[in-house]
């Protein structure tokens, strides 16, 4: 019997499960983010392809064709998606030993509207047995390990799955799994159904209602990392200002060791904020905003040898020993080779073997001597929250 794939969402969710940690903590963030257009990201595109391959492999297994070939972009994707399939199959087989009626569902659209206006999500894999519901999420990214305990995205998938399957099964427990193959990372979290329903009623529903209306107070925290307005968020700027205000009150002219110790834990937030505001200002400047006293120029770029073999063979012909020009397993740096051979002669020898890529745009004071940036900008913001 097919209990899955009943719910089909028709539009993009304003309050998505993947951004739930953000709008639960900072309820106005979802509506603020709507003002920023979606940006393409190579990592998001790669994750989408990997999920499609993983789905295909799992479906092949389910349909009795485990050896059917699924063509992947590269060996790493092939290995990672096979490892994911094997993990899901292992979870399924373990449950099957205990309960003959265990079922596996792949890529299940889940209705989250009982708690979130317009809410939906897609669970990569769901395993249901008599008393346990497993929700398994593939994370293809390798930026940071993602953990299952108290992970609101997974808990919402668990809620959607519970809603969809509870009329056929009598679950006590929900087991949430994150499988992140490129980091060799597996994280699981067991929840009682009662705890999940309490969280939905006490935390999710009230936050979602406020977030939907764009109400509540902005609250900076670790959830700002993937917020689209992190570079021009007023609450974050105020938070930094409040940190500074505290030190204005001090009588002494130098900080004590204790005061320095109190500042140290604040530095990651300060650093993240300065990076985000720089990135925001650069993007704005590239799109025509003028900041008094600033201009965009081409940043520094490093020369690189594009044909190492050719340069090695030329240096051999010139009579240089390998020890002189190699720093195993590669050639020495261009600067070191210029020193060895002489700048002019090295440039003649390596004509066509060295290139200097265009530097990325940077925002600098107008006093900088570099000429103003002329051409368009490539997408230099690639990091994105995973679905
Ligand atoms: S950057 Fe942080 S505080 Fe500002 S709106 Fe986004 S989540 Fe809220």
PDB file of C-alpha atoms and ligand atoms in Angstrom, residues 22 26 29 32 218-220 223-224 227 229-230 233 235-236, ligand 1:
ATOM      1  CA  UNK A  22      16.110  31.160  11.592  1.00  0.00           C
ATOM      2  CA  UNK A  26      14.078  35.616  14.543  1.00  0.00           C
ATOM      3  CA  UNK A  29      13.587  37.305   9.075  1.00  0.00           C
ATOM      4  CA  UNK A  32      12.755  40.500   5.282  1.00  0.00           C
ATOM      5  CA  UNK A 218      14.849  40.584  15.205  1.00  0.00           C
ATOM      6  CA  UNK A 219      17.194  38.386  17.191  1.00  0.00           C
ATOM      7  CA  UNK A 220      20.781  37.881  16.037  1.00  0.00           C
ATOM      8  CA  UNK A 223      21.059  31.350  12.577  1.00  0.00           C
ATOM      9  CA  UNK A 224      22.091  34.634  10.874  1.00  0.00           C
ATOM     10  CA  UNK A 227      20.141  34.915   6.280  1.00  0.00           C
ATOM     11  CA  UNK A 229      19.802  40.211   4.934  1.00  0.00           C
ATOM     12  CA  UNK A 230      22.748  39.451   7.221  1.00  0.00           C
ATOM     13  CA  UNK A 233      20.526  43.769   9.212  1.00  0.00           C
ATOM     14  CA  UNK A 235      19.736  44.276  14.704  1.00  0.00           C
ATOM     15  CA  UNK A 236      23.216  42.893  14.065  1.00  0.00           C
TER      16      UNK A 236
HETATM   17  S1  LIG B   1      20.496  38.682  10.053  1.00  0.00           S
HETATM   18 FE1  LIG B   1      19.901  37.559  11.870  1.00  0.00          FE
HETATM   19  S2  LIG B   1      18.926  39.067  13.184  1.00  0.00           S
HETATM   20 FE2  LIG B   1      18.999  39.933  11.136  1.00  0.00          FE
HETATM   21  S3  LIG B   1      17.046  39.393  10.226  1.00  0.00           S
HETATM   22 FE3  LIG B   1      18.485  37.804   9.633  1.00  0.00          FE
HETATM   23  S4  LIG B   1      18.252  36.213  11.200  1.00  0.00           S
HETATM   24 FE4  LIG B   1      17.318  38.075  12.010  1.00  0.00          FE
END
